[in-house]
Short mmCIF file of C-alpha atoms in Angstrom, two decimals:
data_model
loop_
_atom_site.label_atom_id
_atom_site.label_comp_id
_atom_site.label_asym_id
_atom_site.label_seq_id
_atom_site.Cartn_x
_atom_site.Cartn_y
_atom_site.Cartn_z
CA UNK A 46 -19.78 77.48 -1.18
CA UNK A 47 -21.25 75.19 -4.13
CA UNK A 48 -17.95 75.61 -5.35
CA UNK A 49 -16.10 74.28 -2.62
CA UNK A 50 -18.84 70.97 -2.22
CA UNK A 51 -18.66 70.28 -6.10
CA UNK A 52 -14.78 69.93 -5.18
CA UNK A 53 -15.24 67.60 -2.01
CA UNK A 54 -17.27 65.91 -3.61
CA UNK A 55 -15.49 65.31 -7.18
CA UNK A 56 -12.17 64.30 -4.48
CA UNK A 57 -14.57 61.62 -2.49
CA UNK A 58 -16.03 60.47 -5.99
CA UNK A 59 -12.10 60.00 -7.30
CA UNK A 60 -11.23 58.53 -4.08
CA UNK A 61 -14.10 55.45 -4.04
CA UNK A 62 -13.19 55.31 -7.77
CA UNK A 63 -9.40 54.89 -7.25
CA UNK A 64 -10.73 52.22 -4.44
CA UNK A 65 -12.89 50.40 -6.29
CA UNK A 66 -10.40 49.87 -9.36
CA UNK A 67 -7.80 48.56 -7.20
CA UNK A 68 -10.17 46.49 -5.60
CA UNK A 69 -11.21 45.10 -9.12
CA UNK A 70 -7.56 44.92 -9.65
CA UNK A 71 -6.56 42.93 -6.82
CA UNK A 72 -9.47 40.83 -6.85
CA UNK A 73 -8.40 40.05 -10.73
CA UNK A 74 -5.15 38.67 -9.57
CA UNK A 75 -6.20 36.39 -7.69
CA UNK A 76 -8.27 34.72 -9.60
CA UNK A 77 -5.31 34.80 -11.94
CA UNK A 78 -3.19 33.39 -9.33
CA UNK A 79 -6.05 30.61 -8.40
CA UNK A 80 -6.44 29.71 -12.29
CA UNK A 81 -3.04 29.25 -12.38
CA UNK A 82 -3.15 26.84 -9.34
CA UNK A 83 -5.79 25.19 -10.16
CA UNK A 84 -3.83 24.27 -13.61
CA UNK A 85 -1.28 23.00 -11.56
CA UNK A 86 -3.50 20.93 -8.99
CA UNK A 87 -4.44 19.65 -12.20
CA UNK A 88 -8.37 19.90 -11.31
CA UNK A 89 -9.42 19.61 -14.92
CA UNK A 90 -8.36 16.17 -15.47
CA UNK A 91 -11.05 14.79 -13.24
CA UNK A 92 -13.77 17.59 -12.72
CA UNK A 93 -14.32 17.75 -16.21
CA UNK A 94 -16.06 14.71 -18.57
CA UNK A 95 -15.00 14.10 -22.24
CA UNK A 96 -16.74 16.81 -24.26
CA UNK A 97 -17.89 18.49 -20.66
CA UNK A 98 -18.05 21.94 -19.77
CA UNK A 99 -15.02 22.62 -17.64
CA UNK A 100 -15.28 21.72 -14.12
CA UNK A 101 -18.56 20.50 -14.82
CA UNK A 102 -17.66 17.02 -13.16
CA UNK A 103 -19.37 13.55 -14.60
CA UNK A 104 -15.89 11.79 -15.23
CA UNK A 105 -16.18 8.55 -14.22
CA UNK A 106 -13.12 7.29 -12.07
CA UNK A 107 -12.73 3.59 -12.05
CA UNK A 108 -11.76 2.22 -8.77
CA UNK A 109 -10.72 -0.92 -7.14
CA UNK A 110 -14.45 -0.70 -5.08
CA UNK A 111 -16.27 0.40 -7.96
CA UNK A 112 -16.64 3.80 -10.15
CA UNK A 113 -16.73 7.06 -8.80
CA UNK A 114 -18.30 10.47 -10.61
CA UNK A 115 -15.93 13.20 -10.03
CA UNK A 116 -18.42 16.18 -8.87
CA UNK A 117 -19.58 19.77 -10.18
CA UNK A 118 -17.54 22.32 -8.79
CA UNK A 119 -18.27 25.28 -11.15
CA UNK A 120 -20.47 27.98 -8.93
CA UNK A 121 -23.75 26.81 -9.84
CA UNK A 122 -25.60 27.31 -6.68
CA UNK A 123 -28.13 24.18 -7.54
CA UNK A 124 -25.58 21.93 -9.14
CA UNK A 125 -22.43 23.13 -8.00
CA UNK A 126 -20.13 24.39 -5.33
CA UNK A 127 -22.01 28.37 -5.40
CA UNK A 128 -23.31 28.66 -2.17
CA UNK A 129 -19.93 26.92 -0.21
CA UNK A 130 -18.06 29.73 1.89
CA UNK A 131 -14.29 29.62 1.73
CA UNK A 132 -14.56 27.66 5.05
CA UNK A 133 -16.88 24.99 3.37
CA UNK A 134 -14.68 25.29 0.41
CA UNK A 135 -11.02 24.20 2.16
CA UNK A 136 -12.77 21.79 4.51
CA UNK A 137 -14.00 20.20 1.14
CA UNK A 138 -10.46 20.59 -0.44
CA UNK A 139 -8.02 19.60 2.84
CA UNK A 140 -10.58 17.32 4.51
CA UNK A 141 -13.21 15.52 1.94
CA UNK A 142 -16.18 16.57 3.92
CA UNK A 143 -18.47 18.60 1.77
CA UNK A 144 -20.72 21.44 2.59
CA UNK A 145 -23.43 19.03 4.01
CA UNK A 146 -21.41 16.97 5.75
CA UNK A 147 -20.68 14.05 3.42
CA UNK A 148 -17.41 12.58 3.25
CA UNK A 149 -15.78 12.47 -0.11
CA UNK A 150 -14.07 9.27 -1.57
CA UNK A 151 -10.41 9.60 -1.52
CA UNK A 152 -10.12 9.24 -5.30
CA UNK A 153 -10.67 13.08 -4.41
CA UNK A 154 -6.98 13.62 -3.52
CA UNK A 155 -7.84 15.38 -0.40
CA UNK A 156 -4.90 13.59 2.11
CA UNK A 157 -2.21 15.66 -0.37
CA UNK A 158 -3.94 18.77 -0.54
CA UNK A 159 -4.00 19.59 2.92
CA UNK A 160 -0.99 20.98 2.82
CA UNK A 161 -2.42 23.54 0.31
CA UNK A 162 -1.35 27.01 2.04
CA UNK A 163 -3.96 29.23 2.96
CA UNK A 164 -3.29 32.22 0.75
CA UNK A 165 -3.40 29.75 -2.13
CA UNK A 166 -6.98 28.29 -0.82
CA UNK A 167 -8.16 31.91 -0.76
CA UNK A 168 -7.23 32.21 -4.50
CA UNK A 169 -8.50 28.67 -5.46
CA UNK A 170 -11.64 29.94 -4.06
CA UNK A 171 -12.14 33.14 -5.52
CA UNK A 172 -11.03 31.39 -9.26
CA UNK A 173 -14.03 28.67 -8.81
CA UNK A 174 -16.00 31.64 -7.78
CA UNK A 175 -15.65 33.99 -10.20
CA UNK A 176 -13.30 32.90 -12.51
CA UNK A 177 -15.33 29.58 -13.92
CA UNK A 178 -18.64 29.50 -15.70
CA UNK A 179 -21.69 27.73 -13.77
CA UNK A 180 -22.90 25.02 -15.28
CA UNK A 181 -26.31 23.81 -13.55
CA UNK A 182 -25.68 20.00 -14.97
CA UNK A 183 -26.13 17.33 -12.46
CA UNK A 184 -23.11 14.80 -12.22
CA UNK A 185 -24.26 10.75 -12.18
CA UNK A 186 -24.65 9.17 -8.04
CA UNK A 187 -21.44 7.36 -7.06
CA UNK A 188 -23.03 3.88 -6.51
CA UNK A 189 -20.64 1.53 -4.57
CA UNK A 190 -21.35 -1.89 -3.16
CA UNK A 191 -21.79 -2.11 0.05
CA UNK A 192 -20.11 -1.72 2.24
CA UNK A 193 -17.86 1.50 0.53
CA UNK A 194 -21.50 2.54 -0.20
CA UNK A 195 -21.49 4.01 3.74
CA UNK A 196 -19.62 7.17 3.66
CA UNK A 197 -19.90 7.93 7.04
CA UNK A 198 -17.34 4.92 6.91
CA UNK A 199 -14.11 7.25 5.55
CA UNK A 200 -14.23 8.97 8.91
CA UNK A 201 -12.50 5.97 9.83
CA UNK A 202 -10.73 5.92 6.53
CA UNK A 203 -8.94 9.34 7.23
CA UNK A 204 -8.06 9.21 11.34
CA UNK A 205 -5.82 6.07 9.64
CA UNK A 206 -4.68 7.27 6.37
CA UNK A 207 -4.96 10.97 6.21
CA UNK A 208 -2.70 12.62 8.76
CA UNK A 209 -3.96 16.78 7.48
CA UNK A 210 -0.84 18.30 8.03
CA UNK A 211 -0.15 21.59 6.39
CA UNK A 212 2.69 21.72 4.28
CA UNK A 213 5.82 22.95 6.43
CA UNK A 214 9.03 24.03 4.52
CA UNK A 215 12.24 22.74 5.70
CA UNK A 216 14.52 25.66 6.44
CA UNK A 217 17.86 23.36 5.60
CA UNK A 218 16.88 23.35 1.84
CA UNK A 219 16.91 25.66 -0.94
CA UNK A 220 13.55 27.82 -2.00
CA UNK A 221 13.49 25.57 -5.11
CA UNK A 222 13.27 22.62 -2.98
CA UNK A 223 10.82 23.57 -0.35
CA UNK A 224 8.74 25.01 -3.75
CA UNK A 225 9.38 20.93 -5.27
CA UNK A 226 8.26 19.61 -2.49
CA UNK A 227 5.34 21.50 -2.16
CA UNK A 228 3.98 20.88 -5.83
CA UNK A 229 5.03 17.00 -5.65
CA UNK A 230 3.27 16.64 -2.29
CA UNK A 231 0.36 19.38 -1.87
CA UNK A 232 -1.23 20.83 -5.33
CA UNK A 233 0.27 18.09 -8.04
CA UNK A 234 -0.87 15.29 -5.50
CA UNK A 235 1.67 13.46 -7.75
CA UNK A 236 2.17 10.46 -5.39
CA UNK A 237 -1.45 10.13 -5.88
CA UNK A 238 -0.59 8.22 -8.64
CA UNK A 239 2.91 7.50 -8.30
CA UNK A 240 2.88 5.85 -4.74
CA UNK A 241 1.82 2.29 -4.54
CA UNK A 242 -1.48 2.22 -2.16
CA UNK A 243 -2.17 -0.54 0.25
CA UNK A 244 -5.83 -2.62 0.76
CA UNK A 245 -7.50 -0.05 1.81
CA UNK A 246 -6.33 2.09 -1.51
CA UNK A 247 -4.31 4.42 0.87
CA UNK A 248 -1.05 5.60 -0.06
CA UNK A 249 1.76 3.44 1.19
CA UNK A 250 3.83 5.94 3.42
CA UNK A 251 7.41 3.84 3.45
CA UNK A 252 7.38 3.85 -0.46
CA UNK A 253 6.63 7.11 -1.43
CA UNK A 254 6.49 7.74 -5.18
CA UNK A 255 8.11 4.12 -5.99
CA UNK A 256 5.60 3.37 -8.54
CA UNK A 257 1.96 2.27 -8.51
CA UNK A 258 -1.16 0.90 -10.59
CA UNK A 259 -3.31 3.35 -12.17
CA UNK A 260 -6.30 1.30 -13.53
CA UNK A 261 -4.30 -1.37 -16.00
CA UNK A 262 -1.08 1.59 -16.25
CA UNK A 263 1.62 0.88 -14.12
CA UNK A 264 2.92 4.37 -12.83
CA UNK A 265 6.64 4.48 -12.88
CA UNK A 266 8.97 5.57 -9.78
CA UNK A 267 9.80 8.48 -9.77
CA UNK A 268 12.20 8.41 -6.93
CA UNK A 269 15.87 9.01 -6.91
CA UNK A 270 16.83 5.87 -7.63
CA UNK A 271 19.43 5.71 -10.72
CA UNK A 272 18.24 2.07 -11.52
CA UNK A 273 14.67 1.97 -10.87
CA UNK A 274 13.79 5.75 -10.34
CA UNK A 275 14.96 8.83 -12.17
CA UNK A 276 18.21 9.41 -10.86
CA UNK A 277 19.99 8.67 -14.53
CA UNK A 278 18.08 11.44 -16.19
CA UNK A 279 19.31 15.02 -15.86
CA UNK A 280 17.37 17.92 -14.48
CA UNK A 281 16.85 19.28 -18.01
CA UNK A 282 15.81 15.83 -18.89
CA UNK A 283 13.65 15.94 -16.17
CA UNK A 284 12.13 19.36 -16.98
CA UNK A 285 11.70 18.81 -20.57
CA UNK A 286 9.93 15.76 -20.00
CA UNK A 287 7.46 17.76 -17.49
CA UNK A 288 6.78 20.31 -19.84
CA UNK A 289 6.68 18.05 -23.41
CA UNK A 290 6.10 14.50 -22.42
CA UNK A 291 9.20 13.63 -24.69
CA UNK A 292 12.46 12.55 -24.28
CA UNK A 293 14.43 10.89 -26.37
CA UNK A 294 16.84 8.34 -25.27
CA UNK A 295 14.21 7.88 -22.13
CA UNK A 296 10.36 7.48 -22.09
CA UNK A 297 7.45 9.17 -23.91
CA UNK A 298 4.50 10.00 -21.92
CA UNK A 299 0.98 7.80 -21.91
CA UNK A 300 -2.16 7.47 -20.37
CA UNK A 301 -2.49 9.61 -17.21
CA UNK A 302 0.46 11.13 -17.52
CA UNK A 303 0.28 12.46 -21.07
CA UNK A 304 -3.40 13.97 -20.02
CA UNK A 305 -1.30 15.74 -17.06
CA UNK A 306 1.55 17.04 -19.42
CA UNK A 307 -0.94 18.19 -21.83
CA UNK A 308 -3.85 19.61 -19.66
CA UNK A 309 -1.33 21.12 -16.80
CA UNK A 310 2.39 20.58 -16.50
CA UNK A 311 3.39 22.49 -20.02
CA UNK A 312 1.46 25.24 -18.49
CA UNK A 313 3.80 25.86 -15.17
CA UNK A 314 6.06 28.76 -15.12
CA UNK A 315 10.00 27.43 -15.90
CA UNK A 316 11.05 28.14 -12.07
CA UNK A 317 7.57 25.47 -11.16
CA UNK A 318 9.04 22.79 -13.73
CA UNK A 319 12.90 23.39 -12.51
CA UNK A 320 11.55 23.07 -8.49
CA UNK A 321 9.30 19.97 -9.08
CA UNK A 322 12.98 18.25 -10.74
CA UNK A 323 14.95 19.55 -8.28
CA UNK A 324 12.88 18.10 -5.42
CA UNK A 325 12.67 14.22 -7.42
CA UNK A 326 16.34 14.36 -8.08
CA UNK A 327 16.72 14.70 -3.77
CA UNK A 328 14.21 12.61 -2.96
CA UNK A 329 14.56 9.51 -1.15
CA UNK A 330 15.73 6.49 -3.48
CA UNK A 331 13.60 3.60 -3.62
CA UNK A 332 15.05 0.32 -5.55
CA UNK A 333 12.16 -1.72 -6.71
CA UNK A 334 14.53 -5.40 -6.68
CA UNK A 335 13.75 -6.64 -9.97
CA UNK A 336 15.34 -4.25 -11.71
CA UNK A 337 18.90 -4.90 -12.67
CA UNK A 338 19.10 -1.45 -14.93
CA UNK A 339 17.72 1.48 -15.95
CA UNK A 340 14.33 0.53 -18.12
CA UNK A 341 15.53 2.79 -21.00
CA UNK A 342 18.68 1.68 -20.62
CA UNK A 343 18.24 -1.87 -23.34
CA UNK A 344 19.37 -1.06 -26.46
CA UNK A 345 19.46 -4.83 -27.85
CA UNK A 346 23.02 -5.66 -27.31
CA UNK A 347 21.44 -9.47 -26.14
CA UNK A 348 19.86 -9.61 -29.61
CA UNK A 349 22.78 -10.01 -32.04
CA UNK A 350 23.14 -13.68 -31.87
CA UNK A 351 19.51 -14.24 -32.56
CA UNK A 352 19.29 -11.80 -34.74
CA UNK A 353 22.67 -13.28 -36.84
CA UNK A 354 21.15 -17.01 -36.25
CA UNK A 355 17.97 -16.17 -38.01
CA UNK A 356 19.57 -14.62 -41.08
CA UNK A 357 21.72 -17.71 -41.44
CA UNK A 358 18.39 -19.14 -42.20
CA UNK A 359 16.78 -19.14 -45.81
CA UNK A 360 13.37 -20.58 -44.86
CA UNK A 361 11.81 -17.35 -44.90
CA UNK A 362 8.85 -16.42 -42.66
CA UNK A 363 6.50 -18.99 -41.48
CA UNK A 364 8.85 -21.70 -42.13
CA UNK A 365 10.27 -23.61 -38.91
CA UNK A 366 13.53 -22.84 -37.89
CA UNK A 367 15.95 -25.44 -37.00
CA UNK A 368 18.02 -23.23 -34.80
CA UNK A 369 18.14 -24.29 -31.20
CA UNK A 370 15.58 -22.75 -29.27
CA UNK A 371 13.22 -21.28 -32.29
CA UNK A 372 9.89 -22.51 -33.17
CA UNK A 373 7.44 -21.71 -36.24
CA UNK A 374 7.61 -17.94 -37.06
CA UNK A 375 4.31 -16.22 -36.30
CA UNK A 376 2.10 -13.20 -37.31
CA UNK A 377 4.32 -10.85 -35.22
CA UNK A 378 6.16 -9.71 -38.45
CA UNK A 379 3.02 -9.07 -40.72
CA UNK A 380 1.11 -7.63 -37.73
CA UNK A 381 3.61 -5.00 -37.12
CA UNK A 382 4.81 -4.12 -40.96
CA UNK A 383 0.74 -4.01 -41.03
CA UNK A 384 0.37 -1.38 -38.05
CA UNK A 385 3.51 -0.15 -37.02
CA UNK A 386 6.11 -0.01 -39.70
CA UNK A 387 4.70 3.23 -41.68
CA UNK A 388 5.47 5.27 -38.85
CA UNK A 389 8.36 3.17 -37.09
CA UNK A 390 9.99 0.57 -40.35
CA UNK A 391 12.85 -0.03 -37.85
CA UNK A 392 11.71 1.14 -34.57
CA UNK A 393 14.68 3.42 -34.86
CA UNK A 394 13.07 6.79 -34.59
CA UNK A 395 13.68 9.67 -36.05
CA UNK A 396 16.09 12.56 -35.75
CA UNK A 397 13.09 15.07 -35.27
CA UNK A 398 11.52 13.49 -32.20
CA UNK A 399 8.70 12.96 -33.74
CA UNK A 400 8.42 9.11 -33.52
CA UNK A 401 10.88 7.72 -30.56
CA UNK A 402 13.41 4.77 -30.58
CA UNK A 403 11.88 1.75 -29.51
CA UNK A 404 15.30 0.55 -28.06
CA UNK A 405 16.86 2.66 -24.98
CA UNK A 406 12.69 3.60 -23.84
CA UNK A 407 11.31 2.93 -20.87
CA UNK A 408 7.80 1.38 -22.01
CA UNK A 409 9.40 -1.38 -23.46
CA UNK A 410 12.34 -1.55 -21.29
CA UNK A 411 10.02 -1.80 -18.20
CA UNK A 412 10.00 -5.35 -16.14
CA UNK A 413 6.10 -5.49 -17.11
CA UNK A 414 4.34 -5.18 -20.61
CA UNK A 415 1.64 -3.55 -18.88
CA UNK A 416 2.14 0.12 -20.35
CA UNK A 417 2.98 -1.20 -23.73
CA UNK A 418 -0.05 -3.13 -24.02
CA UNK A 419 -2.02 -0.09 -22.95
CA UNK A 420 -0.75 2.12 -25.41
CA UNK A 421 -0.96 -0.57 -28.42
CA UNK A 422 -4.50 -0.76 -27.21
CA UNK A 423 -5.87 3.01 -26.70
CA UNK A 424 -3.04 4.90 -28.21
CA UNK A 425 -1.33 8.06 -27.61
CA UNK A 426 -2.32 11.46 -28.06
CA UNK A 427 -0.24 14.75 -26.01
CA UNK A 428 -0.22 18.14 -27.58
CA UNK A 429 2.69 20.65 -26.44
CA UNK A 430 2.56 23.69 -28.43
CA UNK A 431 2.80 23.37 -31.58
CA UNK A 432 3.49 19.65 -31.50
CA UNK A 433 0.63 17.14 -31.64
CA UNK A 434 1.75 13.64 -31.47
CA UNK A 435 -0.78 11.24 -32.54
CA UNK A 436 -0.81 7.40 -32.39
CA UNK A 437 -3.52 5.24 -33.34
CA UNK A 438 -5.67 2.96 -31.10
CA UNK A 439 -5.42 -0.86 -31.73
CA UNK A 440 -8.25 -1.81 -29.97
CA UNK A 441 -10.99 -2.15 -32.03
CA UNK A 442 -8.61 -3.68 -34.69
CA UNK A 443 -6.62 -6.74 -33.23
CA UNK A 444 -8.38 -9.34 -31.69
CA UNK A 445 -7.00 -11.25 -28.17
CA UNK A 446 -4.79 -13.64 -30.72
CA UNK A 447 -3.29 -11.07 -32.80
CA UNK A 448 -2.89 -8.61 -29.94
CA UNK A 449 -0.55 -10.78 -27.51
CA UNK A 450 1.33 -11.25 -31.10
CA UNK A 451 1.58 -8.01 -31.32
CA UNK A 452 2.31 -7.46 -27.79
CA UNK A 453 5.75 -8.89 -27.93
CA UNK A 454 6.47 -7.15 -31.49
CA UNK A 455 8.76 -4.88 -29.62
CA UNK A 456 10.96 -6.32 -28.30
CA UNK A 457 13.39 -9.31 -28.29
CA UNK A 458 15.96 -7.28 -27.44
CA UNK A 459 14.20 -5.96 -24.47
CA UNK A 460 12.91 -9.70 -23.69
CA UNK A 461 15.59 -11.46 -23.51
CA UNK A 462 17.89 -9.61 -21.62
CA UNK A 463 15.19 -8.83 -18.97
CA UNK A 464 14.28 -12.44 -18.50
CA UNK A 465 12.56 -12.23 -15.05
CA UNK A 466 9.55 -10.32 -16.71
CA UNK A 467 5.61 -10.17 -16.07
CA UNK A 468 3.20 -10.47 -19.55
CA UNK A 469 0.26 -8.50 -19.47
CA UNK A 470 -2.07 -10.71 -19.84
CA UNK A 471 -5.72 -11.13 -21.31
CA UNK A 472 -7.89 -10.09 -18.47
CA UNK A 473 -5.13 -6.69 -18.03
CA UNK A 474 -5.90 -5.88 -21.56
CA UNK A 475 -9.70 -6.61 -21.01
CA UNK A 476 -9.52 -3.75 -18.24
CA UNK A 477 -7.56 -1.73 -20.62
CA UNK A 478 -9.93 -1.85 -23.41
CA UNK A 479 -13.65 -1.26 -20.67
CA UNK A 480 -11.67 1.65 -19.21
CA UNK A 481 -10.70 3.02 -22.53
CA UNK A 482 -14.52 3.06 -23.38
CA UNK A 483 -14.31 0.81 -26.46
CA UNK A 484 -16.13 -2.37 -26.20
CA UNK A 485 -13.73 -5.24 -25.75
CA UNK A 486 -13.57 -8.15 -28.29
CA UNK A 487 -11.35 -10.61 -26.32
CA UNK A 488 -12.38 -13.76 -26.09
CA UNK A 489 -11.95 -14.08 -22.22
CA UNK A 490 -9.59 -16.82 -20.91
CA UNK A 491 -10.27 -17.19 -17.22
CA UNK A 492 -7.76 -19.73 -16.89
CA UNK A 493 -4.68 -18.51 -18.09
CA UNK A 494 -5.61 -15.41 -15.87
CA UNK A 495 -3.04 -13.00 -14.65
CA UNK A 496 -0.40 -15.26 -14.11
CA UNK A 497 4.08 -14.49 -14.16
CA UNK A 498 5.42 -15.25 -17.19
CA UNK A 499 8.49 -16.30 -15.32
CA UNK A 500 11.80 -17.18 -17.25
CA UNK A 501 11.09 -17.18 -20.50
CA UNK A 502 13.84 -19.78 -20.99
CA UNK A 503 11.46 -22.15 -19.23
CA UNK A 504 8.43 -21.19 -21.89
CA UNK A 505 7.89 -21.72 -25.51
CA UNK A 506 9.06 -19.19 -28.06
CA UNK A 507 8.82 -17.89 -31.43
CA UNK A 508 10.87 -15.21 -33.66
CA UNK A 509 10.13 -13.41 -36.18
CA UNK A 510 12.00 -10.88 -37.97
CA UNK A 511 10.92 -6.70 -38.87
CA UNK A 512 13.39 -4.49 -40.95
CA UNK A 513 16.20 -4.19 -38.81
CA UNK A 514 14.50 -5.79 -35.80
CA UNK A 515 14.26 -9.63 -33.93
CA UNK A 516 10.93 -10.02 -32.14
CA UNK A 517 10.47 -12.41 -29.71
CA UNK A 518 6.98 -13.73 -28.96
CA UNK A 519 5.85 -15.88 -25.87
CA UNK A 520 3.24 -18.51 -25.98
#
């Protein structure tokens, strides 16, 4: 008899055993799975602060209304998001209500992730559940003027702008498609940032993913257009630029976009990176109408004949020119053999990768120096790997004169062929430089203000040469 109950119970001990390991097992996968989505939602980049603890929130997110702390969503129960059921959890994700009640600013991308599926909620969940640290840090109080300061206001906000549809495949198109879709749309919120929002900073429906303003960045479109979009680039183009930032011949990542290569993107599986291009290169084309060709498609064919003119000349720098349509040369030249030319002498590139072609990229071929300034200004930093490209910040370094010199370094070629063009201008770098955190040294213009820099054949210019290079300057 004791025989026979040390045997039951040895079989009902192995039994809850087996149970409870595949429990732990099961349970481990998805918080695998939600870690893994969560890298892809890209929740990082704004729930955690320079220096932070991860997911720790206190990232300040400048707005047009003011700036907005991103929150603590690690599973303190005091601080964070540890006492929110999965139900408070995806009304908080899909909706922007919290667990009390309060509405969430839309800076939270909540309008794209309701279409987050409900089997990848449940893992989201059990990741910031179990899967994160708790960190019991309060975040700073969002402070808007009034009247954004009245939350209950968004309820108003989202019956316009946020429709809350789930995500519904379309049965017509491949898996890799529907799976494209559903990254771009739902969990990489990518139009977020790509799609040009109206006055009420909602996402303009009828131009989705043509482009918009992130702080002083202007996001490119990233429709299907093959003039203003991406419809010139390939799909490997496409996914090596998703999971490295780089590609020669076309753009370099900056700003945002280099944080979301670095800090998600690389990270996705191959068949992710493969679906997100394959969904871009169907979308919908949308032709912004000042572009007349690709951005990285100058390669200074318009230069030659200033180039030739100036090296008819043996006045030498800072010497005036007598060729038609020349003035003084100016500080462009010495500013960027100064800064520039140890790492780019001819702003040719080199065959590694390593430092891109300043002719045939997208920065500079763009129809506003907005980006360029940007990155002149706060630099560039993406690691992919093994590879960690650095460029230095300007900021702190070049004052408002020498910086619009050095603004229109790079490039004549790009400059004069584009001709319609908008200048960043002093105030756009001032925003650059506060949201960069450095402390801005411009000596503020109010009049000159953000103003077109229309045809430059109607404004006052000035060339300079660089090793292998004409630089045209604006005044």
């Amino acid at each position: 008899m004791k025989n026979i109950f040390r045997v039951c119970s040895g079989l009902l001990l192995a039994a809850f055993v087996s149970g409870a390991f595949a429990a732990s097992a099961d349970d481990a996968q998805l918080i695998a799975r939600g870690r893994y989505l969560a890298t892809a939602a890209d929740c990082a980049g704004c729930h955690t602060a320079p220096q932070g603890k991860p997911f720790a929130g206190g990232y300040g997110i400048d707005s047009p209304f003011g700036q907005i702390w991103s929150s603590n969503i690690t599973p303190s129960k005091t601080q964070g998001i540890g006492a929110y059921s999965e139900r408070d959890f995806a009304r908080a994700v899909r909706e922007g209500v919290d667990a009390n009640g309060r509405h969430l600013y839309p800076a939270m991308p909540y309008p794209s992730y309701a279409g987050i599926a409900d089997d990848d909620m449940k893992a989201l969940y059990a990741y910031f559940m179990h899967g994160v640290d708790a960190v019991d840090t309060a975040t700073p109080d969002t402070t808007l003027p009034f009247p954004f300061s009245q939350r209950w206001l968004m309820a108003g906000w989202n019956l316009a702008f946020a429709n809350g549809k789930p995500f519904v495949p379309d049965a017509s198109k491949s898996a890799a498609f529907n799976r494209g879709h559903y990254l771009v749309e739902a969990l990489g919120h990518c139009g977020a940032c790509h799609t040009p929002r109206n006055f009420a900073f909602a996402e303009k429906p009828y131009l989705p993913l043509a482009g918009g303003q992130l702080g002083a960045w202007q996001t490119p479109n990233i429709t299907s257009d093959p003039v203003s979009g991406i419809g010139g680039w390939t799909q490997a183009e496409l996914v090596q630029y998703l999971r490295t930032g780089t590609v020669p011949g076309k753009a370099q990542a900056a700003g945002g976009m280099a944080e979301a290569v670095q800090a998600s993107l690389q990270h996705l599986s191959d068949d992710d990176l493969n679906a997100i291009a394959t969904y871009l290169k169907a979308s919908k084309p949308v032709r912004n109408p000042v572009d007349v060709k690709p951005a990285y498609a100058y390669d200074g064919t318009h230069a030659g004949g200033y180039e030739a003119a100036l090296r008819a000349t043996n006045q030498g720098i800072g010497v005036n020119s007598t060729t038609p349509g020349f003035m003084k040369l100016t500080t462009g030249a010495q500013l960027y053999s100064g800064n520039c030319a140890s790492c780019q002498p001819s702003g040719a590139g080199t065959s590694d990768g390593a430092f891109l072609s300043l002719t045939h990229n997208s920065t500079l071929g763009r129809h506003d120096a907005d980006n360029l300034v940007m990155v002149i200004l706060n630099g560039l930093h993406i690691q992919t790997g093994k590879d960690d490209r650095p460029m230095p910040a300007f900021a702190d370094d070049l004052n408002d004169e020498p910086g619009r010199a050095d603004r229109h370094v790079r490039d004549e070629r790009v400059r004069q062929s584009r001709r319609q063009g908008r200048c960043a201008t002093r105030e756009g770098a001032a925003r650059g430089r506060r949201q960069s955190g450095r402390r801005s040294r411009l000596r503020a213009d109010r009049g000159s203000g953000d103003r077109a820099a229309g045809d430059l054949s109607d404004r006052a210019v000035v060339q300079v040469q660089t090793p292998a290079q004409v630089v045209l300057l604006t005044r």
